[in-house]
Amino acid sequence: MARRVCLLPKSPFTAPNKSQNLISVPLSFSLCTDSAAGQTHQPQIEDQTENYNPTSLTNLQDQQRHEQVRKLRVLLQQGRSETARRLIKSLILPNSPFSSPTDLYTLFSLSAPSMKPTFSDMLLAACSESKMPKEAVELYGLMRETGTRPCLASLNAMLESLVTSKQFGKTLELFSEIFESGQGIRPDRFAYGKAVQAAVKMGDLERAGQLVNSMKMKRMSLGVFVYNVLLGGLCKENKMRDAQKVFDEMIEGKTAPNLVTYNTLIDGFCKVGELEKAFELRERMKDENVAANIVTYNTMLSGLCRAKRMDDAKRILEEMEAHGFVPDGFTYSILFDGQFKCGDSEGSLALFEEATRKGVKLNRYTWSVLLNGLCKQGNVEKLEEVLKKLMETGFVPDVVIYNTIVNGYCRRCDMNRAILAIEQMEIHGLRPNCITFNTLIDKFCETRDMDTAEEWVKKMAEKGICPNLETYNILINGYGQMRVFDKCFQILEEMENKGIKPNVVSYGSLINGLCKDGRILEAEIALRDMISRGISPNAQIYNMLIGGSCTVGNLKDAFRFFDEMASTGITPTLITYNSLIHGLCKKGRVMEAEDYFSQITSSGYSPDVITYNSLISGYSDIRNTQKCLELYETMKNLGIKPTIYTYHPLISGCSREDMALADKLFSEMLQMGLVPDRAVYNALIHGYAEQGDTQKALSLHSEMVNQKINVDKMTYNSLILGHFKQGKIAEVKGLVDDMRAQGLAPKADTYNLLVKGHCELKDFSGAYFWYREMFENGFLLNVSTCNELTDGLEKEGRLREAGIVCSEMSVKGMNDCSSIEDVVSVAKV
């Protein structure tokens, strides 16, 4: 009886899922030994066929396996490649007699070694085409080990299979192993395309750029696919400047953009609000005869609706219909959302009627946008009315719809109606879920009713619904907002005890609360704790720490967190740069702030209104009004709409130098629809007061009162200053009385102003009157005002009062008043 040998593949790759069957073949077939030469050799296929003896096999499965291998061998010998491919695909299925593709590969290799290269390429391609990337990678590993070099086409099929199955890291790993490790296989454009696609999908734009540069160095045309993939990655990261450069390069290189190219860029520009760029691309499409599709139109509609440009959206919709595209449910969901963004719930309801009239089939997603929009507008009654109409057409509300209703009542703080909606939900046989309860709990946390929030967590558990990660995150955020940090740590401990692992949101809520409370050290302790638990901080976490450090003026820590962020591979965001710029400007370090301003654009971001506001404020603080105005004009030219916070430093700075310019800025602000606040009025009132224009200052004060803007001590101090500038002493006491009536008790700054104002008008009796009140209320004069008062009293011969002032100031520790000893000694005589 012939001896058998068991042959197993030695693969470093992961073993197949199915148990590997031992390949049992006759020793005479698998290994032939020349007794004379003592050398092992492999016979030709014909010899192998003669030696092949399936009757010697011990079981039916072995016979089936060897019969299939024989069929494959014959098909390949006859050149019937397509039939062979179909057979191979059937042999790698789960019900095949072979335990895995590597099992089939090994047996065929022993049966027909000369056909192994052709067969292995077919098998590798079959695994890839059959969506078996794991098995394809295992087979590739075995092929390498046994010295079989796959062809480029089969390798490309394997890379495509890995990308399709979202194994992007493995794709890049194998790309490097195959093409960058000196195996002599040159990647083609398809292989590079799959590698670039994998890098982009992983968010690794740096690696994608390296691959593209490698293609260029090899003078390889990128092709529209690679350009589109790269543009998609850049647009996803909102790096539209870089995306524009890639598009320009594409045009210069004579690569014709296709519909995907244009749709990608239009979507990117729409999402960052650069709609004019999107429209320019749409016009270019027309010039290049690239026909738009419904995706193009929906993308532009989405951008316009996001920007609340509903008239333009209507024109695009008309163009869309004129080109034969019928608005679908998704189109209407975009339009519903746009109307709600404009606060026009009636407009959305009109669209709903229009869609119904046109017979447009709306799906649950579209309904949910409409109902959710009504909910956000607080129009829950109308929501229920629409829902009733829908139910009449056979629409059955589910848990999601009821959750929307619960959310609507919570938004209105109508908690009784929200609870009633949950009860109705249960009456209709629907079981509330975590989202239902979390919505309710979140609202109680938002209103700082933590006791009731905790009660509903208990009710939730009583109904058999276990609090989930989001429930605990809501509680942590609630206690964090209330600065009850001990409770936050208790909840984290409770989560751990219940086997619920905190995530970056859990720690983010805690860190955010600590940073807002200025407790940066404790926030960093929380950061180290989350890292030690294997939870990776993201850009938002570092932004909280950087922003918090800048707010408390600790720029050293802010830059330390910034460096740590970069060293861990986390890309800074626009918020990161804005925080650093704001912190530097607050410290007067505007030149360093300008450096980080430059980094924003070099990182592919566009400075926003917050960036410009920080720089304008910084230059205003160092009295560089000209630079403030230049930045103001730049942001307007870039289409960045100023906010009320833009005008605070602008008007404040100009009111120190040029009230005509300050007044002009005020008018521009009003034309933009911005409502002036206390800071704007105070800056203008102070500017006019400094000029002695009390009439204008009082007029602005009246405007404040009429608009129900609360005045503060700065308002009154400015009015008092203005009256002194015009020598109107009589009205000053009335202002102080009015100030007190508003609940604003004069403090040291107001008293110093009162004493100094009377002194400058040579009314030292009035000055001494305010000094007495000031001293009795526990406030002290500053040195210069003290000197002015004592000198004035002394010149009028009122040495006793001068001595009292100097004596009292001396007792309180102010020994810098001029001639204090002389005045006191004279007063005693």
PDB file of N, CA and C in Angstrom, residues 515-597:
ATOM      1  N   CYS A 515     -12.802  73.660  32.008  1.00  0.00           N
ATOM      2  CA  CYS A 515     -12.122  74.756  31.299  1.00  0.00           C
ATOM      3  C   CYS A 515     -12.910  76.053  31.408  1.00  0.00           C
ATOM      4  N   LYS A 516     -14.224  75.967  31.279  1.00  0.00           N
ATOM      5  CA  LYS A 516     -15.052  77.173  31.390  1.00  0.00           C
ATOM      6  C   LYS A 516     -15.009  77.756  32.794  1.00  0.00           C
ATOM      7  N   ASP A 517     -14.720  76.897  33.787  1.00  0.00           N
ATOM      8  CA  ASP A 517     -14.603  77.354  35.164  1.00  0.00           C
ATOM      9  C   ASP A 517     -13.176  77.793  35.492  1.00  0.00           C
ATOM     10  N   GLY A 518     -12.307  77.757  34.478  1.00  0.00           N
ATOM     11  CA  GLY A 518     -10.920  78.182  34.675  1.00  0.00           C
ATOM     12  C   GLY A 518     -10.057  77.176  35.409  1.00  0.00           C
ATOM     13  N   ARG A 519     -10.541  75.941  35.555  1.00  0.00           N
ATOM     14  CA  ARG A 519      -9.798  74.912  36.311  1.00  0.00           C
ATOM     15  C   ARG A 519      -9.023  74.032  35.332  1.00  0.00           C
ATOM     16  N   ILE A 520      -7.990  74.642  34.737  1.00  0.00           N
ATOM     17  CA  ILE A 520      -7.250  73.997  33.654  1.00  0.00           C
ATOM     18  C   ILE A 520      -6.453  72.795  34.164  1.00  0.00           C
ATOM     19  N   LEU A 521      -5.905  72.909  35.377  1.00  0.00           N
ATOM     20  CA  LEU A 521      -5.119  71.805  35.944  1.00  0.00           C
ATOM     21  C   LEU A 521      -5.980  70.547  36.081  1.00  0.00           C
ATOM     22  N   GLU A 522      -7.198  70.704  36.625  1.00  0.00           N
ATOM     23  CA  GLU A 522      -8.091  69.556  36.783  1.00  0.00           C
ATOM     24  C   GLU A 522      -8.554  69.027  35.423  1.00  0.00           C
ATOM     25  N   ALA A 523      -8.721  69.944  34.473  1.00  0.00           N
ATOM     26  CA  ALA A 523      -9.104  69.527  33.116  1.00  0.00           C
ATOM     27  C   ALA A 523      -7.999  68.663  32.514  1.00  0.00           C
ATOM     28  N   GLU A 524      -6.744  69.035  32.767  1.00  0.00           N
ATOM     29  CA  GLU A 524      -5.640  68.232  32.238  1.00  0.00           C
ATOM     30  C   GLU A 524      -5.572  66.869  32.927  1.00  0.00           C
ATOM     31  N   ILE A 525      -5.907  66.835  34.213  1.00  0.00           N
ATOM     32  CA  ILE A 525      -5.940  65.543  34.923  1.00  0.00           C
ATOM     33  C   ILE A 525      -6.980  64.630  34.271  1.00  0.00           C
ATOM     34  N   ALA A 526      -8.133  65.194  33.915  1.00  0.00           N
ATOM     35  CA  ALA A 526      -9.180  64.420  33.224  1.00  0.00           C
ATOM     36  C   ALA A 526      -8.675  63.944  31.868  1.00  0.00           C
ATOM     37  N   LEU A 527      -7.904  64.794  31.171  1.00  0.00           N
ATOM     38  CA  LEU A 527      -7.325  64.408  29.882  1.00  0.00           C
ATOM     39  C   LEU A 527      -6.394  63.201  30.039  1.00  0.00           C
ATOM     40  N   ARG A 528      -5.514  63.269  31.048  1.00  0.00           N
ATOM     41  CA  ARG A 528      -4.562  62.150  31.259  1.00  0.00           C
ATOM     42  C   ARG A 528      -5.312  60.873  31.642  1.00  0.00           C
ATOM     43  N   ASP A 529      -6.418  61.034  32.399  1.00  0.00           N
ATOM     44  CA  ASP A 529      -7.199  59.865  32.801  1.00  0.00           C
ATOM     45  C   ASP A 529      -7.822  59.198  31.581  1.00  0.00           C
ATOM     46  N   MET A 530      -8.374  59.994  30.665  1.00  0.00           N
ATOM     47  CA  MET A 530      -9.027  59.413  29.488  1.00  0.00           C
ATOM     48  C   MET A 530      -7.994  58.715  28.598  1.00  0.00           C
ATOM     49  N   ILE A 531      -6.805  59.299  28.484  1.00  0.00           N
ATOM     50  CA  ILE A 531      -5.758  58.674  27.660  1.00  0.00           C
ATOM     51  C   ILE A 531      -5.328  57.352  28.286  1.00  0.00           C
ATOM     52  N   SER A 532      -5.215  57.329  29.627  1.00  0.00           N
ATOM     53  CA  SER A 532      -4.796  56.098  30.318  1.00  0.00           C
ATOM     54  C   SER A 532      -5.819  54.981  30.157  1.00  0.00           C
ATOM     55  N   ARG A 533      -7.081  55.353  29.881  1.00  0.00           N
ATOM     56  CA  ARG A 533      -8.144  54.359  29.685  1.00  0.00           C
ATOM     57  C   ARG A 533      -8.291  53.966  28.223  1.00  0.00           C
ATOM     58  N   GLY A 534      -7.371  54.426  27.395  1.00  0.00           N
ATOM     59  CA  GLY A 534      -7.398  54.045  25.987  1.00  0.00           C
ATOM     60  C   GLY A 534      -8.364  54.848  25.147  1.00  0.00           C
ATOM     61  N   ILE A 535      -8.816  56.001  25.657  1.00  0.00           N
ATOM     62  CA  ILE A 535      -9.738  56.859  24.900  1.00  0.00           C
ATOM     63  C   ILE A 535      -8.913  58.003  24.306  1.00  0.00           C
ATOM     64  N   SER A 536      -8.860  58.047  22.997  1.00  0.00           N
ATOM     65  CA  SER A 536      -8.025  59.043  22.325  1.00  0.00           C
ATOM     66  C   SER A 536      -8.733  60.394  22.271  1.00  0.00           C
ATOM     67  N   PRO A 537      -8.092  61.434  22.764  1.00  0.00           N
ATOM     68  CA  PRO A 537      -8.701  62.772  22.647  1.00  0.00           C
ATOM     69  C   PRO A 537      -8.725  63.218  21.189  1.00  0.00           C
ATOM     70  N   ASN A 538      -9.718  63.992  20.821  1.00  0.00           N
ATOM     71  CA  ASN A 538      -9.800  64.504  19.452  1.00  0.00           C
ATOM     72  C   ASN A 538      -9.497  65.999  19.432  1.00  0.00           C
ATOM     73  N   ALA A 539      -9.660  66.596  18.269  1.00  0.00           N
ATOM     74  CA  ALA A 539      -9.349  68.025  18.133  1.00  0.00           C
ATOM     75  C   ALA A 539     -10.219  68.873  19.056  1.00  0.00           C
ATOM     76  N   GLN A 540     -11.478  68.455  19.238  1.00  0.00           N
ATOM     77  CA  GLN A 540     -12.390  69.239  20.086  1.00  0.00           C
ATOM     78  C   GLN A 540     -11.899  69.295  21.532  1.00  0.00           C
ATOM     79  N   ILE A 541     -11.385  68.164  22.031  1.00  0.00           N
ATOM     80  CA  ILE A 541     -10.864  68.129  23.410  1.00  0.00           C
ATOM     81  C   ILE A 541      -9.705  69.113  23.557  1.00  0.00           C
ATOM     82  N   TYR A 542      -8.748  69.051  22.620  1.00  0.00           N
ATOM     83  CA  TYR A 542      -7.605  69.965  22.698  1.00  0.00           C
ATOM     84  C   TYR A 542      -8.038  71.415  22.512  1.00  0.00           C
ATOM     85  N   ASN A 543      -9.040  71.636  21.678  1.00  0.00           N
ATOM     86  CA  ASN A 543      -9.547  73.007  21.501  1.00  0.00           C
ATOM     87  C   ASN A 543     -10.108  73.568  22.803  1.00  0.00           C
ATOM     88  N   MET A 544     -10.792  72.704  23.581  1.00  0.00           N
ATOM     89  CA  MET A 544     -11.310  73.135  24.886  1.00  0.00           C
ATOM     90  C   MET A 544     -10.159  73.565  25.801  1.00  0.00           C
ATOM     91  N   LEU A 545      -9.112  72.741  25.846  1.00  0.00           N
ATOM     92  CA  LEU A 545      -7.973  73.013  26.730  1.00  0.00           C
ATOM     93  C   LEU A 545      -7.207  74.248  26.275  1.00  0.00           C
ATOM     94  N   ILE A 546      -7.003  74.380  24.961  1.00  0.00           N
ATOM     95  CA  ILE A 546      -6.295  75.552  24.424  1.00  0.00           C
ATOM     96  C   ILE A 546      -7.123  76.809  24.657  1.00  0.00           C
ATOM     97  N   GLY A 547      -8.420  76.723  24.357  1.00  0.00           N
ATOM     98  CA  GLY A 547      -9.303  77.876  24.563  1.00  0.00           C
ATOM     99  C   GLY A 547      -9.386  78.273  26.025  1.00  0.00           C
ATOM    100  N   GLY A 548      -9.498  77.281  26.906  1.00  0.00           N
ATOM    101  CA  GLY A 548      -9.565  77.545  28.344  1.00  0.00           C
ATOM    102  C   GLY A 548      -8.295  78.193  28.852  1.00  0.00           C
ATOM    103  N   SER A 549      -7.146  77.695  28.401  1.00  0.00           N
ATOM    104  CA  SER A 549      -5.856  78.266  28.817  1.00  0.00           C
ATOM    105  C   SER A 549      -5.719  79.704  28.348  1.00  0.00           C
ATOM    106  N   CYS A 550      -6.152  79.973  27.110  1.00  0.00           N
ATOM    107  CA  CYS A 550      -6.077  81.346  26.582  1.00  0.00           C
ATOM    108  C   CYS A 550      -6.994  82.286  27.357  1.00  0.00           C
ATOM    109  N   THR A 551      -8.172  81.776  27.746  1.00  0.00           N
ATOM    110  CA  THR A 551      -9.134  82.613  28.473  1.00  0.00           C
ATOM    111  C   THR A 551      -8.573  83.072  29.815  1.00  0.00           C
ATOM    112  N   VAL A 552      -7.834  82.180  30.501  1.00  0.00           N
ATOM    113  CA  VAL A 552      -7.253  82.564  31.802  1.00  0.00           C
ATOM    114  C   VAL A 552      -5.888  83.223  31.635  1.00  0.00           C
ATOM    115  N   GLY A 553      -5.495  83.455  30.370  1.00  0.00           N
ATOM    116  CA  GLY A 553      -4.238  84.156  30.112  1.00  0.00           C
ATOM    117  C   GLY A 553      -3.003  83.294  30.223  1.00  0.00           C
ATOM    118  N   ASN A 554      -3.173  81.977  30.239  1.00  0.00           N
ATOM    119  CA  ASN A 554      -2.027  81.070  30.369  1.00  0.00           C
ATOM    120  C   ASN A 554      -1.619  80.556  28.988  1.00  0.00           C
ATOM    121  N   LEU A 555      -0.910  81.402  28.237  1.00  0.00           N
ATOM    122  CA  LEU A 555      -0.534  81.039  26.873  1.00  0.00           C
ATOM    123  C   LEU A 555       0.507  79.931  26.839  1.00  0.00           C
ATOM    124  N   LYS A 556       1.307  79.827  27.887  1.00  0.00           N
ATOM    125  CA  LYS A 556       2.322  78.768  27.930  1.00  0.00           C
ATOM    126  C   LYS A 556       1.665  77.392  27.852  1.00  0.00           C
ATOM    127  N   ASP A 557       0.619  77.189  28.654  1.00  0.00           N
ATOM    128  CA  ASP A 557      -0.106  75.914  28.614  1.00  0.00           C
ATOM    129  C   ASP A 557      -0.842  75.736  27.294  1.00  0.00           C
ATOM    130  N   ALA A 558      -1.368  76.839  26.773  1.00  0.00           N
ATOM    131  CA  ALA A 558      -2.102  76.761  25.496  1.00  0.00           C
ATOM    132  C   ALA A 558      -1.189  76.225  24.401  1.00  0.00           C
ATOM    133  N   PHE A 559       0.041  76.746  24.331  1.00  0.00           N
ATOM    134  CA  PHE A 559       0.971  76.286  23.293  1.00  0.00           C
ATOM    135  C   PHE A 559       1.491  74.879  23.592  1.00  0.00           C
ATOM    136  N   ARG A 560       1.545  74.524  24.864  1.00  0.00           N
ATOM    137  CA  ARG A 560       1.951  73.144  25.217  1.00  0.00           C
ATOM    138  C   ARG A 560       0.909  72.147  24.714  1.00  0.00           C
ATOM    139  N   PHE A 561      -0.369  72.477  24.906  1.00  0.00           N
ATOM    140  CA  PHE A 561      -1.439  71.603  24.397  1.00  0.00           C
ATOM    141  C   PHE A 561      -1.439  71.580  22.867  1.00  0.00           C
ATOM    142  N   PHE A 562      -1.126  72.720  22.274  1.00  0.00           N
ATOM    143  CA  PHE A 562      -1.071  72.799  20.811  1.00  0.00           C
ATOM    144  C   PHE A 562       0.025  71.888  20.265  1.00  0.00           C
ATOM    145  N   ASP A 563       1.196  71.910  20.914  1.00  0.00           N
ATOM    146  CA  ASP A 563       2.310  71.049  20.493  1.00  0.00           C
ATOM    147  C   ASP A 563       1.965  69.574  20.697  1.00  0.00           C
ATOM    148  N   GLU A 564       1.320  69.265  21.814  1.00  0.00           N
ATOM    149  CA  GLU A 564       0.923  67.875  22.100  1.00  0.00           C
ATOM    150  C   GLU A 564      -0.077  67.385  21.053  1.00  0.00           C
ATOM    151  N   MET A 565      -0.970  68.260  20.690  1.00  0.00           N
ATOM    152  CA  MET A 565      -1.980  67.943  19.668  1.00  0.00           C
ATOM    153  C   MET A 565      -1.300  67.560  18.352  1.00  0.00           C
ATOM    154  N   ALA A 566      -0.339  68.369  17.947  1.00  0.00           N
ATOM    155  CA  ALA A 566       0.370  68.113  16.681  1.00  0.00           C
ATOM    156  C   ALA A 566       1.196  66.838  16.761  1.00  0.00           C
ATOM    157  N   SER A 567       1.835  66.598  17.922  1.00  0.00           N
ATOM    158  CA  SER A 567       2.714  65.421  18.067  1.00  0.00           C
ATOM    159  C   SER A 567       1.937  64.111  18.047  1.00  0.00           C
ATOM    160  N   THR A 568       0.642  64.167  18.388  1.00  0.00           N
ATOM    161  CA  THR A 568      -0.184  62.950  18.360  1.00  0.00           C
ATOM    162  C   THR A 568      -0.917  62.788  17.035  1.00  0.00           C
ATOM    163  N   GLY A 569      -0.572  63.635  16.064  1.00  0.00           N
ATOM    164  CA  GLY A 569      -1.142  63.483  14.730  1.00  0.00           C
ATOM    165  C   GLY A 569      -2.526  64.067  14.556  1.00  0.00           C
ATOM    166  N   ILE A 570      -2.963  64.910  15.501  1.00  0.00           N
ATOM    167  CA  ILE A 570      -4.292  65.529  15.400  1.00  0.00           C
ATOM    168  C   ILE A 570      -4.137  66.880  14.704  1.00  0.00           C
ATOM    169  N   THR A 571      -4.831  67.029  13.598  1.00  0.00           N
ATOM    170  CA  THR A 571      -4.734  68.262  12.809  1.00  0.00           C
ATOM    171  C   THR A 571      -5.470  69.409  13.501  1.00  0.00           C
ATOM    172  N   PRO A 572      -4.782  70.530  13.725  1.00  0.00           N
ATOM    173  CA  PRO A 572      -5.470  71.691  14.311  1.00  0.00           C
ATOM    174  C   PRO A 572      -6.611  72.144  13.402  1.00  0.00           C
ATOM    175  N   THR A 573      -7.671  72.639  13.992  1.00  0.00           N
ATOM    176  CA  THR A 573      -8.821  73.137  13.230  1.00  0.00           C
ATOM    177  C   THR A 573      -8.801  74.662  13.247  1.00  0.00           C
ATOM    178  N   LEU A 574      -9.757  75.243  12.549  1.00  0.00           N
ATOM    179  CA  LEU A 574      -9.870  76.703  12.557  1.00  0.00           C
ATOM    180  C   LEU A 574     -10.115  77.221  13.972  1.00  0.00           C
ATOM    181  N   ILE A 575     -10.876  76.440  14.766  1.00  0.00           N
ATOM    182  CA  ILE A 575     -11.145  76.837  16.156  1.00  0.00           C
ATOM    183  C   ILE A 575      -9.846  76.893  16.951  1.00  0.00           C
ATOM    184  N   THR A 576      -8.941  75.941  16.691  1.00  0.00           N
ATOM    185  CA  THR A 576      -7.637  75.922  17.377  1.00  0.00           C
ATOM    186  C   THR A 576      -6.894  77.234  17.121  1.00  0.00           C
ATOM    187  N   TYR A 577      -6.769  77.570  15.844  1.00  0.00           N
ATOM    188  CA  TYR A 577      -6.042  78.791  15.482  1.00  0.00           C
ATOM    189  C   TYR A 577      -6.732  80.034  16.029  1.00  0.00           C
ATOM    190  N   ASN A 578      -8.057  80.053  15.964  1.00  0.00           N
ATOM    191  CA  ASN A 578      -8.795  81.219  16.482  1.00  0.00           C
ATOM    192  C   ASN A 578      -8.559  81.426  17.970  1.00  0.00           C
ATOM    193  N   SER A 579      -8.498  80.308  18.730  1.00  0.00           N
ATOM    194  CA  SER A 579      -8.254  80.407  20.177  1.00  0.00           C
ATOM    195  C   SER A 579      -6.883  81.003  20.456  1.00  0.00           C
ATOM    196  N   LEU A 580      -5.866  80.523  19.723  1.00  0.00           N
ATOM    197  CA  LEU A 580      -4.497  81.024  19.925  1.00  0.00           C
ATOM    198  C   LEU A 580      -4.392  82.497  19.520  1.00  0.00           C
ATOM    199  N   ILE A 581      -5.010  82.847  18.402  1.00  0.00           N
ATOM    200  CA  ILE A 581      -4.977  84.244  17.938  1.00  0.00           C
ATOM    201  C   ILE A 581      -5.657  85.150  18.965  1.00  0.00           C
ATOM    202  N   HIS A 582      -6.796  84.700  19.492  1.00  0.00           N
ATOM    203  CA  HIS A 582      -7.515  85.485  20.500  1.00  0.00           C
ATOM    204  C   HIS A 582      -6.657  85.670  21.756  1.00  0.00           C
ATOM    205  N   GLY A 583      -6.024  84.580  22.197  1.00  0.00           N
ATOM    206  CA  GLY A 583      -5.182  84.650  23.392  1.00  0.00           C
ATOM    207  C   GLY A 583      -4.007  85.582  23.209  1.00  0.00           C
ATOM    208  N   LEU A 584      -3.343  85.506  22.040  1.00  0.00           N
ATOM    209  CA  LEU A 584      -2.196  86.371  21.767  1.00  0.00           C
ATOM    210  C   LEU A 584      -2.612  87.837  21.680  1.00  0.00           C
ATOM    211  N   CYS A 585      -3.750  88.088  21.029  1.00  0.00           N
ATOM    212  CA  CYS A 585      -4.225  89.473  20.901  1.00  0.00           C
ATOM    213  C   CYS A 585      -4.567  90.069  22.259  1.00  0.00           C
ATOM    214  N   LYS A 586      -5.134  89.260  23.145  1.00  0.00           N
ATOM    215  CA  LYS A 586      -5.467  89.746  24.490  1.00  0.00           C
ATOM    216  C   LYS A 586      -4.218  90.155  25.260  1.00  0.00           C
ATOM    217  N   LYS A 587      -3.090  89.526  24.923  1.00  0.00           N
ATOM    218  CA  LYS A 587      -1.819  89.855  25.580  1.00  0.00           C
ATOM    219  C   LYS A 587      -1.053  90.938  24.824  1.00  0.00           C
ATOM    220  N   GLY A 588      -1.643  91.439  23.733  1.00  0.00           N
ATOM    221  CA  GLY A 588      -0.974  92.479  22.955  1.00  0.00           C
ATOM    222  C   GLY A 588       0.077  91.953  22.001  1.00  0.00           C
ATOM    223  N   ARG A 589       0.135  90.642  21.828  1.00  0.00           N
ATOM    224  CA  ARG A 589       1.154  90.016  20.972  1.00  0.00           C
ATOM    225  C   ARG A 589       0.577  89.827  19.561  1.00  0.00           C
ATOM    226  N   VAL A 590       0.248  90.957  18.924  1.00  0.00           N
ATOM    227  CA  VAL A 590      -0.472  90.900  17.652  1.00  0.00           C
ATOM    228  C   VAL A 590       0.392  90.381  16.503  1.00  0.00           C
ATOM    229  N   MET A 591       1.689  90.605  16.550  1.00  0.00           N
ATOM    230  CA  MET A 591       2.548  90.122  15.465  1.00  0.00           C
ATOM    231  C   MET A 591       2.597  88.595  15.458  1.00  0.00           C
ATOM    232  N   GLU A 592       2.653  87.999  16.643  1.00  0.00           N
ATOM    233  CA  GLU A 592       2.611  86.533  16.723  1.00  0.00           C
ATOM    234  C   GLU A 592       1.248  86.020  16.265  1.00  0.00           C
ATOM    235  N   ALA A 593       0.214  86.777  16.604  1.00  0.00           N
ATOM    236  CA  ALA A 593      -1.133  86.405  16.167  1.00  0.00           C
ATOM    237  C   ALA A 593      -1.214  86.405  14.645  1.00  0.00           C
ATOM    238  N   GLU A 594      -0.536  87.380  14.008  1.00  0.00           N
ATOM    239  CA  GLU A 594      -0.515  87.438  12.543  1.00  0.00           C
ATOM    240  C   GLU A 594       0.146  86.194  11.945  1.00  0.00           C
ATOM    241  N   ASP A 595       1.168  85.669  12.635  1.00  0.00           N
ATOM    242  CA  ASP A 595       1.838  84.441  12.160  1.00  0.00           C
ATOM    243  C   ASP A 595       0.852  83.276  12.115  1.00  0.00           C
ATOM    244  N   TYR A 596       0.042  83.153  13.168  1.00  0.00           N
ATOM    245  CA  TYR A 596      -0.950  82.064  13.199  1.00  0.00           C
ATOM    246  C   TYR A 596      -2.091  82.330  12.215  1.00  0.00           C
ATOM    247  N   PHE A 597      -2.343  83.603  11.945  1.00  0.00           N
ATOM    248  CA  PHE A 597      -3.318  83.956  10.909  1.00  0.00           C
ATOM    249  C   PHE A 597      -2.853  83.401   9.561  1.00  0.00           C
TER     250      PHE A 597
END
